[in-house]
């Protein structure tokens, strides 16, 4: 969401030059060096300030001026790499971060930030290697362990992610983001109570900046059937960030599960006011309309969801279901075909397609769907078989 990865550096670089005490030329060099030092520090600190403000272009301009004065400054290459990262210019970011590491081999933060860039490029293997490089330099770098956890989590290696986040927390017990991500990893391995505890600690550490933790807490409460607590958690997330579309969408989902369809529709619509292209909110709104028998509105919502996310098989299936309720069998069949093209083992879509064939009197084609279903879902296959033999 709106989380920012900032590493704020106060960089003061002192350049030492030899002084030849009784040689006039050397005294002249000393007299001109001091303003050069001041200019370098000025541009470096200016760039860091602009970087903190996310003014990446102007920060790069300042860093370039600093490099004109001292081209071998590891600190400048580090922060310039971070600025290019902020602009999404990852190849340039990699160049400067690697240069920083070459100029200052003990600068572990160069590797940490390089790992972050690799993660953004979905080069997870390289990110893991880079984070381990950082830990070889600084074994107690909590940011390196945190990045390692993110990388493992992205690969679905949740146990290793849990270990990495736990290491980060041992080094920095007030690392709220590590507690939040630890909660996510714990949820993935079914340790819901531990996940809830982790989210609550993250919230306690940073109560005013915990919208993501509240949202994740709500998801976990839903997983254990504590819907009222989930509603409270999502509401707290929205209070902290009134434009948190995921929290609105999740609030709509839990309201819908409890049969509060009007409240669910309101939540989805609030999310769409903020982000009209939010496919999950269109999908949820379609489900709410379908639950209240408003099938045309449901179909329209699913079509909007597909416009913004054309690769979601479940939306095509639900679109087909809504067309079926409207008696539009050709459109229903087309939607199921699209769902199956996106998800080859989508049992519900094969069943739906078989039912359409039966409605159209094509028993032979329905039987072909049954043959597929036997290998996907025995219960659904049995249901279709009974209809075939009526």
mmCIF file of C-alpha atoms in Angstrom, residues 124-338:
data_model
loop_
_atom_site.group_PDB
_atom_site.id
_atom_site.type_symbol
_atom_site.label_atom_id
_atom_site.label_comp_id
_atom_site.label_asym_id
_atom_site.label_seq_id
_atom_site.Cartn_x
_atom_site.Cartn_y
_atom_site.Cartn_z
ATOM 1 C CA UNK A 124 14.251 -13.109 -6.253
ATOM 2 C CA UNK A 125 17.260 -15.432 -6.461
ATOM 3 C CA UNK A 126 19.622 -12.504 -7.002
ATOM 4 C CA UNK A 127 17.933 -10.609 -4.171
ATOM 5 C CA UNK A 128 18.549 -13.480 -1.749
ATOM 6 C CA UNK A 129 22.209 -13.692 -2.772
ATOM 7 C CA UNK A 130 22.578 -9.936 -2.319
ATOM 8 C CA UNK A 131 21.002 -9.937 1.139
ATOM 9 C CA UNK A 132 23.385 -12.689 2.213
ATOM 10 C CA UNK A 133 26.259 -10.549 0.900
ATOM 11 C CA UNK A 134 25.018 -7.761 3.179
ATOM 12 C CA UNK A 135 24.892 -10.136 6.150
ATOM 13 C CA UNK A 136 28.446 -11.315 5.484
ATOM 14 C CA UNK A 137 29.519 -7.696 5.961
ATOM 15 C CA UNK A 138 27.141 -6.893 8.827
ATOM 16 C CA UNK A 139 25.617 -9.957 10.544
ATOM 17 C CA UNK A 140 23.268 -7.764 12.591
ATOM 18 C CA UNK A 141 21.759 -5.774 9.734
ATOM 19 C CA UNK A 142 18.036 -6.078 10.457
ATOM 20 C CA UNK A 143 17.103 -4.598 7.066
ATOM 21 C CA UNK A 144 18.981 -7.410 5.307
ATOM 22 C CA UNK A 145 17.095 -10.051 7.307
ATOM 23 C CA UNK A 146 13.828 -8.245 6.564
ATOM 24 C CA UNK A 147 14.550 -8.219 2.820
ATOM 25 C CA UNK A 148 15.529 -11.870 2.997
ATOM 26 C CA UNK A 149 12.164 -12.600 4.620
ATOM 27 C CA UNK A 150 10.331 -10.765 1.841
ATOM 28 C CA UNK A 151 12.236 -12.753 -0.790
ATOM 29 C CA UNK A 152 11.533 -16.109 0.852
ATOM 30 C CA UNK A 153 7.889 -15.164 1.347
ATOM 31 C CA UNK A 154 7.543 -14.302 -2.329
ATOM 32 C CA UNK A 155 8.867 -17.761 -3.185
ATOM 33 C CA UNK A 156 6.376 -19.421 -0.850
ATOM 34 C CA UNK A 157 9.165 -20.519 1.498
ATOM 35 C CA UNK A 158 7.266 -19.361 4.564
ATOM 36 C CA UNK A 159 9.240 -21.207 7.230
ATOM 37 C CA UNK A 160 12.443 -19.553 6.045
ATOM 38 C CA UNK A 161 10.647 -16.211 5.867
ATOM 39 C CA UNK A 162 9.530 -16.661 9.476
ATOM 40 C CA UNK A 163 13.125 -17.338 10.512
ATOM 41 C CA UNK A 164 14.383 -14.245 8.672
ATOM 42 C CA UNK A 165 11.739 -11.912 10.126
ATOM 43 C CA UNK A 166 12.398 -13.347 13.587
ATOM 44 C CA UNK A 167 16.104 -12.563 13.213
ATOM 45 C CA UNK A 168 15.259 -8.989 12.197
ATOM 46 C CA UNK A 169 13.058 -8.626 15.283
ATOM 47 C CA UNK A 170 15.741 -10.038 17.592
ATOM 48 C CA UNK A 171 18.144 -7.391 16.308
ATOM 49 C CA UNK A 172 15.559 -4.587 16.318
ATOM 50 C CA UNK A 173 12.657 -5.368 18.705
ATOM 51 C CA UNK A 174 10.732 -2.254 17.591
ATOM 52 C CA UNK A 175 10.762 -3.228 13.891
ATOM 53 C CA UNK A 176 7.015 -2.974 13.264
ATOM 54 C CA UNK A 177 7.169 -3.873 9.556
ATOM 55 C CA UNK A 178 8.955 -7.105 10.449
ATOM 56 C CA UNK A 179 6.167 -7.989 12.901
ATOM 57 C CA UNK A 180 3.573 -7.248 10.210
ATOM 58 C CA UNK A 181 5.285 -9.441 7.616
ATOM 59 C CA UNK A 182 5.926 -12.128 10.202
ATOM 60 C CA UNK A 183 2.178 -12.214 10.784
ATOM 61 C CA UNK A 184 1.565 -12.778 7.070
ATOM 62 C CA UNK A 185 4.045 -15.665 6.949
ATOM 63 C CA UNK A 186 2.603 -17.224 10.107
ATOM 64 C CA UNK A 187 -0.892 -17.065 8.597
ATOM 65 C CA UNK A 188 0.327 -18.909 5.518
ATOM 66 C CA UNK A 189 1.440 -21.862 7.650
ATOM 67 C CA UNK A 190 -1.808 -21.877 9.636
ATOM 68 C CA UNK A 191 -0.440 -20.316 12.834
ATOM 69 C CA UNK A 192 -3.295 -17.819 13.095
ATOM 70 C CA UNK A 193 -3.110 -17.044 16.802
ATOM 71 C CA UNK A 194 0.606 -16.342 16.526
ATOM 72 C CA UNK A 195 -0.097 -14.178 13.479
ATOM 73 C CA UNK A 196 -2.707 -12.181 15.408
ATOM 74 C CA UNK A 197 -0.201 -11.609 18.202
ATOM 75 C CA UNK A 198 2.396 -10.433 15.691
ATOM 76 C CA UNK A 199 -0.010 -7.931 14.108
ATOM 77 C CA UNK A 200 -1.047 -6.600 17.514
ATOM 78 C CA UNK A 201 2.602 -6.001 18.423
ATOM 79 C CA UNK A 202 3.147 -4.150 15.127
ATOM 80 C CA UNK A 203 0.139 -1.959 15.924
ATOM 81 C CA UNK A 204 1.336 -1.291 19.463
ATOM 82 C CA UNK A 205 4.744 -0.159 18.197
ATOM 83 C CA UNK A 206 3.318 2.226 15.576
ATOM 84 C CA UNK A 207 -0.362 2.820 16.335
ATOM 85 C CA UNK A 208 -0.616 5.752 13.937
ATOM 86 C CA UNK A 209 1.042 3.977 10.984
ATOM 87 C CA UNK A 210 -0.469 0.509 11.197
ATOM 88 C CA UNK A 211 -3.154 0.475 8.517
ATOM 89 C CA UNK A 212 -1.561 -2.535 6.790
ATOM 90 C CA UNK A 213 -1.287 -4.434 10.081
ATOM 91 C CA UNK A 214 -4.950 -3.697 10.867
ATOM 92 C CA UNK A 215 -5.973 -4.920 7.408
ATOM 93 C CA UNK A 216 -3.938 -8.116 7.783
ATOM 94 C CA UNK A 217 -5.306 -8.567 11.290
ATOM 95 C CA UNK A 218 -8.816 -8.396 9.843
ATOM 96 C CA UNK A 219 -7.994 -11.059 7.251
ATOM 97 C CA UNK A 220 -6.675 -13.358 9.972
ATOM 98 C CA UNK A 221 -9.703 -12.789 12.203
ATOM 99 C CA UNK A 222 -11.879 -13.803 9.244
ATOM 100 C CA UNK A 223 -9.807 -16.952 8.804
ATOM 101 C CA UNK A 224 -10.628 -18.028 12.363
ATOM 102 C CA UNK A 225 -14.297 -17.022 12.138
ATOM 103 C CA UNK A 226 -14.080 -13.890 14.288
ATOM 104 C CA UNK A 227 -16.003 -11.676 11.869
ATOM 105 C CA UNK A 228 -16.890 -8.930 14.350
ATOM 106 C CA UNK A 229 -13.225 -8.440 15.218
ATOM 107 C CA UNK A 230 -12.424 -8.468 11.502
ATOM 108 C CA UNK A 231 -14.916 -5.632 10.923
ATOM 109 C CA UNK A 232 -13.315 -3.662 13.753
ATOM 110 C CA UNK A 233 -9.827 -4.209 12.325
ATOM 111 C CA UNK A 234 -10.807 -3.145 8.801
ATOM 112 C CA UNK A 235 -12.575 -0.091 10.198
ATOM 113 C CA UNK A 236 -9.442 0.897 12.112
ATOM 114 C CA UNK A 237 -7.384 0.517 8.933
ATOM 115 C CA UNK A 238 -9.775 2.850 7.098
ATOM 116 C CA UNK A 239 -9.712 5.383 9.935
ATOM 117 C CA UNK A 240 -5.921 5.513 9.636
ATOM 118 C CA UNK A 241 -6.004 5.663 5.842
ATOM 119 C CA UNK A 242 -9.378 6.763 4.410
ATOM 120 C CA UNK A 243 -8.170 5.826 0.914
ATOM 121 C CA UNK A 244 -7.201 2.254 1.796
ATOM 122 C CA UNK A 245 -9.131 0.463 -0.949
ATOM 123 C CA UNK A 246 -8.118 -3.048 0.122
ATOM 124 C CA UNK A 247 -9.540 -2.476 3.590
ATOM 125 C CA UNK A 248 -12.840 -1.261 2.108
ATOM 126 C CA UNK A 249 -12.935 -4.313 -0.145
ATOM 127 C CA UNK A 250 -12.219 -6.696 2.722
ATOM 128 C CA UNK A 251 -14.848 -4.950 4.839
ATOM 129 C CA UNK A 252 -17.326 -5.505 2.012
ATOM 130 C CA UNK A 253 -16.398 -9.174 1.877
ATOM 131 C CA UNK A 254 -16.982 -9.808 5.570
ATOM 132 C CA UNK A 255 -20.243 -7.815 5.497
ATOM 133 C CA UNK A 256 -21.402 -9.924 2.569
ATOM 134 C CA UNK A 257 -20.506 -13.160 4.329
ATOM 135 C CA UNK A 258 -22.724 -12.064 7.224
ATOM 136 C CA UNK A 259 -25.593 -11.333 4.822
ATOM 137 C CA UNK A 260 -25.359 -7.557 5.198
ATOM 138 C CA UNK A 261 -25.518 -6.930 1.465
ATOM 139 C CA UNK A 262 -26.344 -3.216 1.549
ATOM 140 C CA UNK A 263 -23.368 -2.552 3.833
ATOM 141 C CA UNK A 264 -21.198 -4.739 1.610
ATOM 142 C CA UNK A 265 -22.234 -2.780 -1.488
ATOM 143 C CA UNK A 266 -21.459 0.484 0.284
ATOM 144 C CA UNK A 267 -17.940 -0.713 1.150
ATOM 145 C CA UNK A 268 -17.215 -1.880 -2.404
ATOM 146 C CA UNK A 269 -18.575 1.370 -3.837
ATOM 147 C CA UNK A 270 -16.400 3.412 -1.474
ATOM 148 C CA UNK A 271 -13.361 1.504 -2.722
ATOM 149 C CA UNK A 272 -14.384 2.224 -6.312
ATOM 150 C CA UNK A 273 -14.825 5.934 -5.621
ATOM 151 C CA UNK A 274 -11.150 5.973 -4.670
ATOM 152 C CA UNK A 275 -9.954 3.613 -7.405
ATOM 153 C CA UNK A 276 -12.441 2.998 -10.244
ATOM 154 C CA UNK A 277 -10.043 0.431 -11.733
ATOM 155 C CA UNK A 278 -9.964 -1.782 -8.614
ATOM 156 C CA UNK A 279 -10.983 -5.140 -10.106
ATOM 157 C CA UNK A 280 -11.493 -6.906 -6.769
ATOM 158 C CA UNK A 281 -14.036 -4.285 -5.697
ATOM 159 C CA UNK A 282 -15.972 -4.689 -8.966
ATOM 160 C CA UNK A 283 -15.889 -8.458 -8.425
ATOM 161 C CA UNK A 284 -17.121 -8.150 -4.846
ATOM 162 C CA UNK A 285 -19.871 -5.751 -5.880
ATOM 163 C CA UNK A 286 -20.958 -8.245 -8.543
ATOM 164 C CA UNK A 287 -21.179 -10.948 -5.886
ATOM 165 C CA UNK A 288 -23.289 -8.696 -3.664
ATOM 166 C CA UNK A 289 -25.654 -7.874 -6.531
ATOM 167 C CA UNK A 290 -25.906 -11.563 -7.378
ATOM 168 C CA UNK A 291 -26.766 -12.405 -3.775
ATOM 169 C CA UNK A 292 -29.713 -9.982 -3.921
ATOM 170 C CA UNK A 293 -30.968 -11.237 -7.299
ATOM 171 C CA UNK A 294 -29.809 -8.190 -9.275
ATOM 172 C CA UNK A 295 -28.233 -10.290 -12.004
ATOM 173 C CA UNK A 296 -27.915 -7.597 -14.671
ATOM 174 C CA UNK A 297 -26.021 -5.350 -12.257
ATOM 175 C CA UNK A 298 -23.940 -8.362 -11.240
ATOM 176 C CA UNK A 299 -23.007 -9.056 -14.867
ATOM 177 C CA UNK A 300 -22.120 -5.400 -15.427
ATOM 178 C CA UNK A 301 -19.856 -5.427 -12.358
ATOM 179 C CA UNK A 302 -18.110 -8.617 -13.476
ATOM 180 C CA UNK A 303 -17.516 -7.112 -16.919
ATOM 181 C CA UNK A 304 -15.882 -4.092 -15.290
ATOM 182 C CA UNK A 305 -13.738 -6.410 -13.167
ATOM 183 C CA UNK A 306 -12.654 -8.253 -16.326
ATOM 184 C CA UNK A 307 -11.821 -4.978 -18.061
ATOM 185 C CA UNK A 308 -9.330 -4.177 -15.313
ATOM 186 C CA UNK A 309 -8.133 -7.742 -14.690
ATOM 187 C CA UNK A 310 -8.753 -9.960 -17.737
ATOM 188 C CA UNK A 311 -6.783 -12.893 -16.314
ATOM 189 C CA UNK A 312 -9.083 -13.807 -13.386
ATOM 190 C CA UNK A 313 -10.887 -17.078 -14.167
ATOM 191 C CA UNK A 314 -13.266 -16.807 -11.207
ATOM 192 C CA UNK A 315 -14.715 -13.544 -12.563
ATOM 193 C CA UNK A 316 -15.502 -15.191 -15.892
ATOM 194 C CA UNK A 317 -17.169 -18.062 -14.045
ATOM 195 C CA UNK A 318 -19.341 -15.724 -11.996
ATOM 196 C CA UNK A 319 -20.158 -13.756 -15.134
ATOM 197 C CA UNK A 320 -21.321 -17.004 -16.732
ATOM 198 C CA UNK A 321 -23.427 -17.792 -13.663
ATOM 199 C CA UNK A 322 -25.121 -14.374 -13.834
ATOM 200 C CA UNK A 323 -25.823 -14.805 -17.559
ATOM 201 C CA UNK A 324 -27.360 -18.178 -16.753
ATOM 202 C CA UNK A 325 -29.684 -16.536 -14.241
ATOM 203 C CA UNK A 326 -30.700 -14.097 -16.988
ATOM 204 C CA UNK A 327 -31.343 -16.973 -19.422
ATOM 205 C CA UNK A 328 -28.569 -15.861 -21.788
ATOM 206 C CA UNK A 329 -27.139 -19.311 -22.450
ATOM 207 C CA UNK A 330 -24.783 -18.397 -25.303
ATOM 208 C CA UNK A 331 -23.114 -15.706 -23.206
ATOM 209 C CA UNK A 332 -23.039 -18.084 -20.243
ATOM 210 C CA UNK A 333 -21.212 -20.688 -22.319
ATOM 211 C CA UNK A 334 -18.735 -18.130 -23.673
ATOM 212 C CA UNK A 335 -17.905 -17.004 -20.130
ATOM 213 C CA UNK A 336 -17.266 -20.582 -18.966
ATOM 214 C CA UNK A 337 -15.043 -21.163 -22.000
ATOM 215 C CA UNK A 338 -13.000 -18.104 -21.051
#
